[in-house]
C-alpha positions as a Markdown table, in Angstrom:
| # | Residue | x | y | z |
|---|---|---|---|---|
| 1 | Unk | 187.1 | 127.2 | 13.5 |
| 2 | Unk | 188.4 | 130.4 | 14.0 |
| 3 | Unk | 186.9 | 132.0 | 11.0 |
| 4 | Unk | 183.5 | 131.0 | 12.1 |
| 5 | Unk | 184.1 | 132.4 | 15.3 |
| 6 | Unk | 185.4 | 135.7 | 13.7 |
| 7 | Unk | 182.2 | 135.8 | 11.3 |
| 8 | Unk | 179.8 | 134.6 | 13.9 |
| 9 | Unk | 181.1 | 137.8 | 16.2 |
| 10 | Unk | 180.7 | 140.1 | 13.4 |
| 11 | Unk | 177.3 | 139.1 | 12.5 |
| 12 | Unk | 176.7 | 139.4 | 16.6 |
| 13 | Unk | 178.5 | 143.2 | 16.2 |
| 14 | Unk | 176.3 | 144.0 | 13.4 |
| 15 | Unk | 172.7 | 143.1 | 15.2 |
| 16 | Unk | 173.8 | 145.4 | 18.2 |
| 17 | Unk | 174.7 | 148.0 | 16.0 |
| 18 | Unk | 172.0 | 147.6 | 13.6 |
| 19 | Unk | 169.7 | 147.5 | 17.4 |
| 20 | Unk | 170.9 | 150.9 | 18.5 |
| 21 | Unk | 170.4 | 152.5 | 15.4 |
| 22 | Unk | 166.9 | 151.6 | 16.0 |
| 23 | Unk | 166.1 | 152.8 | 19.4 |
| 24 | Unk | 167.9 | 155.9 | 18.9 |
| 25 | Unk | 166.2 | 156.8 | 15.7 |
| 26 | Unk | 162.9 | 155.9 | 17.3 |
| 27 | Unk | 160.8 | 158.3 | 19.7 |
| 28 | Unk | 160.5 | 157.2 | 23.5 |
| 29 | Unk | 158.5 | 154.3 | 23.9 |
| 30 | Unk | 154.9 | 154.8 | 25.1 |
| 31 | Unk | 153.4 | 154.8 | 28.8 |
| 32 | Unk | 150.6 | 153.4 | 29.9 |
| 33 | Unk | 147.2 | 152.4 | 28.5 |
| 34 | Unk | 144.9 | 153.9 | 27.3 |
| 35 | Unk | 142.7 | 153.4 | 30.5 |
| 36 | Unk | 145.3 | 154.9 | 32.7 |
| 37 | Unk | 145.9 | 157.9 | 29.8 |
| 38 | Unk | 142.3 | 158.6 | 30.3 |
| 39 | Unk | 141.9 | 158.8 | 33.7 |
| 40 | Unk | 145.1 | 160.8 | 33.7 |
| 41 | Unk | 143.7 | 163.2 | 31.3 |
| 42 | Unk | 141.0 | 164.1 | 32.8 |
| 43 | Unk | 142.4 | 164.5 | 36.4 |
| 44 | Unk | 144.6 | 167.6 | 34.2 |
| 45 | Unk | 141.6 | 168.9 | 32.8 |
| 46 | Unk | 139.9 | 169.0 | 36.4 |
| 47 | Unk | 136.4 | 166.9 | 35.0 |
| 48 | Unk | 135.4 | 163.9 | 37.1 |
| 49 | Unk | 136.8 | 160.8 | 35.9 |
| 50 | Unk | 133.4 | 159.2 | 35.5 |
| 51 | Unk | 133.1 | 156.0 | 33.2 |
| 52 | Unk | 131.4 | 157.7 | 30.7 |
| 53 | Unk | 134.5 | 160.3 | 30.1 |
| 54 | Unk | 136.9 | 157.5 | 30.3 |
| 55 | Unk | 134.9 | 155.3 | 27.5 |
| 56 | Unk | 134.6 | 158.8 | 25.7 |
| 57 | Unk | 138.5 | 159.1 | 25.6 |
| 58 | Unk | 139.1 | 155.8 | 24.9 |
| 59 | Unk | 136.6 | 155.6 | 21.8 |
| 60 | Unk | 138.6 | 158.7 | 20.8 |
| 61 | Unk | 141.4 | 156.9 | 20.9 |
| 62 | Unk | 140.6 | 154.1 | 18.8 |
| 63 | Unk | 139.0 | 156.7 | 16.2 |
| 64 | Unk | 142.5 | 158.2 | 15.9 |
| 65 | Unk | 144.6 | 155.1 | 15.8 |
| 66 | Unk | 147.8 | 157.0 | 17.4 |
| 67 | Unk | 150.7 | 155.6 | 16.2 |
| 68 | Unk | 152.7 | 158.7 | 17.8 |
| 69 | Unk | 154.6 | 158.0 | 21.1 |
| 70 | Unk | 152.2 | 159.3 | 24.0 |
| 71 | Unk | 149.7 | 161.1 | 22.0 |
| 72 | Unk | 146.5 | 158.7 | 21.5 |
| 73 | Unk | 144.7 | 161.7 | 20.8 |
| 74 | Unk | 146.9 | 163.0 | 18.1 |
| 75 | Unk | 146.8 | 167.2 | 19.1 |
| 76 | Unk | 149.6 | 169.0 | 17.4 |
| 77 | Unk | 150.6 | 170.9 | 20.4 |
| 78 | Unk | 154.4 | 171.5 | 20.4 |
| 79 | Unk | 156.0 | 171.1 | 23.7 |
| 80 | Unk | 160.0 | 171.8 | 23.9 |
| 81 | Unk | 161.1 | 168.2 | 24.3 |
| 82 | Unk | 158.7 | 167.0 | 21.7 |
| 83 | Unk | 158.9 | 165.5 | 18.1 |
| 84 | Unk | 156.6 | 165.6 | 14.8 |
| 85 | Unk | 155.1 | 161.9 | 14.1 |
| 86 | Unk | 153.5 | 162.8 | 10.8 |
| 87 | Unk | 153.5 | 165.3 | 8.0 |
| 88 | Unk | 150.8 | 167.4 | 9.6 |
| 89 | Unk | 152.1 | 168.0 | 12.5 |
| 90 | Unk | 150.9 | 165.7 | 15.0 |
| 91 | Unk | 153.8 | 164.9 | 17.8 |
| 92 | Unk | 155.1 | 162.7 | 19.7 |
| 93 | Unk | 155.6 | 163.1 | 23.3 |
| 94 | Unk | 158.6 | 161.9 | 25.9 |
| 95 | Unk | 156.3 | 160.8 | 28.9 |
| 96 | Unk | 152.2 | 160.0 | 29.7 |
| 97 | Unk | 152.3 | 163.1 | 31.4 |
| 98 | Unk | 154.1 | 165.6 | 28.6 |
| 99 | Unk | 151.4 | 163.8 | 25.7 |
| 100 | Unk | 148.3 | 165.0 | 28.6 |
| 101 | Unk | 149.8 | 168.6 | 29.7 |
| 102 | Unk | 150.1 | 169.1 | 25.7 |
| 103 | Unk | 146.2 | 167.6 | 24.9 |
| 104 | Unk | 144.9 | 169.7 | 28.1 |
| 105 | Unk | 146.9 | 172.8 | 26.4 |
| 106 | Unk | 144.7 | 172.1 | 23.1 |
| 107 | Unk | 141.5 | 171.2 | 24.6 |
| 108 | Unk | 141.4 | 174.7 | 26.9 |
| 109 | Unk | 142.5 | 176.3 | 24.1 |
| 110 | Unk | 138.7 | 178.3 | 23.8 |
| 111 | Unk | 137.7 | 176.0 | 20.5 |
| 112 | Unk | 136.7 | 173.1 | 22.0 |
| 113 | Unk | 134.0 | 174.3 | 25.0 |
| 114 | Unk | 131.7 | 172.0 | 23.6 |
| 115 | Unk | 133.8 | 168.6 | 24.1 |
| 116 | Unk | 135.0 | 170.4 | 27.8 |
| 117 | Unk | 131.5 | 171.1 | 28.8 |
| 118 | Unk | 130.0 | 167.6 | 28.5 |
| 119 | Unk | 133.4 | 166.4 | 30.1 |
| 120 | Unk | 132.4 | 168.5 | 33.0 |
| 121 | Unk | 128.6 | 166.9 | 32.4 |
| 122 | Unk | 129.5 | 163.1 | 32.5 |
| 123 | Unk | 127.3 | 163.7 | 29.1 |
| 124 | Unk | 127.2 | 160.3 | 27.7 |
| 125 | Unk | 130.1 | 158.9 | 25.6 |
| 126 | Unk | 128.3 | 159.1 | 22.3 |
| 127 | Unk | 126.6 | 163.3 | 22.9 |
| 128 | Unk | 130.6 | 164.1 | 23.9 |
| 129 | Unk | 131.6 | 162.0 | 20.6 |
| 130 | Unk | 129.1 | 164.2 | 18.3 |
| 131 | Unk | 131.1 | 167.3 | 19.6 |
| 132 | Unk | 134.4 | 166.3 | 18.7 |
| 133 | Unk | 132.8 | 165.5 | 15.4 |
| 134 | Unk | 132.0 | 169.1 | 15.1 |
| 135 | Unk | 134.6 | 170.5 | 16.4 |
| 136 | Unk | 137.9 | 171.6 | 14.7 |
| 137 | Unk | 140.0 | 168.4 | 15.9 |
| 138 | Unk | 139.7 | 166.4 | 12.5 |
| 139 | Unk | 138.8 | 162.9 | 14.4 |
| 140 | Unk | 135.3 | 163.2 | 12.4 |
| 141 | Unk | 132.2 | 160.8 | 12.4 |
| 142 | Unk | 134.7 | 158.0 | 13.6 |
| 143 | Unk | 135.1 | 159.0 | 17.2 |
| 144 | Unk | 131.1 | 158.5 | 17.3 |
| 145 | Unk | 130.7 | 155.2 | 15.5 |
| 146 | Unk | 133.4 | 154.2 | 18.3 |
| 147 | Unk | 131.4 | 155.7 | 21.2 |
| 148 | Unk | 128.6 | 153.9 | 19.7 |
| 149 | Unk | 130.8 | 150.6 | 20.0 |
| 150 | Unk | 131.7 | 151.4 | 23.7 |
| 151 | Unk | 128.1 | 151.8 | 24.5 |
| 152 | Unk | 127.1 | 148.8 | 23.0 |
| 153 | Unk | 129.7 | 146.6 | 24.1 |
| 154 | Unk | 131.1 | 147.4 | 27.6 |
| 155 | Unk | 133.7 | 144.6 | 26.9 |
| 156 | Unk | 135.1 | 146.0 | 23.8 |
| 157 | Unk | 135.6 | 149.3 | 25.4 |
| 158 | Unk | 137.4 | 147.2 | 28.3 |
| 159 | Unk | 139.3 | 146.1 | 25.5 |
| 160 | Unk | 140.2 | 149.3 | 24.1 |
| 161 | Unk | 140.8 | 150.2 | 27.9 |
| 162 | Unk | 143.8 | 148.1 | 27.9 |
| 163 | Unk | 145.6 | 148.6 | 25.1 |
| 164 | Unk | 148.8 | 150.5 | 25.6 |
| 165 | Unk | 149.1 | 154.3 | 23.8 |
């Protein structure tokens, strides 16, 4: 009995061990949904927080398929506290509000006017898509096949809405 007990408490050491090894190499967890990111973001960029910006940001989102902590949008703006995700740079952020401050630092950088101006617009979803297509972000054609999604389905873009970042 006793040298069950003993292995049975090692095994029980080992998962805890093995547990904190995990969440210590892993970056912070994520905040939020993506809803709730989008809104935030663009209350930090200053442009109303219309429907049409928040299905353009969460379109985005699902274009880039994040899997970096707090960054749904994938910028490669450093910030002092945060990590890389990738091999091209793209971080990973400590807090919803460290993954916006560093995505409004890119975005009012003076290359992306285009996206900012139809933000300030309410353009629709898909016009504001087709400029981060052209602009330097690397997101492509994919961010407007997924504004094209939102607009066509309100309830897949709800969807989107609610997934966490």
């Amino acid at each position: 009995y006793m040298g069950t007990l003993l292995f049975m408490m090692g095994k029980a050491t080992f998962a805890l061990f093995a547990l904190v090894l995990v969440v210590l190499a892993s970056p912070a967890l994520a905040s939020g949904t993506r809803g709730q990111w989008a809104s935030s973001l663009c209350g930090a960029l200053g442009v109303p927080g219309c429907q049409n910006n928040i299905d353009l940001f969460v379109a985005w989102m699902q274009a880039e398929g994040s899997g970096c902590s707090d960054n749904p949008l994938d910028t490669t703006q450093s910030t002092p506290d945060s990590s890389d995700c990738n091999g091209i740079g793209v971080k990973n952020y400590n807090s919803m509000s460290e993954g916006v401050s560093a995505t409004v630092a890119t975005l009012t950088n003076g290359m992306y006017n285009g996206i900012i101006g139809n933000l300030q617009a309410c353009s629709d979803p898909v016009t504001t898509a087709e400029a981060v297509a052209n602009s330097p972000w690397g997101t492509g054609q994919l961010a407007v096949e997924c504004a094209q999604n939102c607009d066509q389905s309100q309830g897949q873009c709800n969807q989107w809405a609610g997934e966490g970042v």
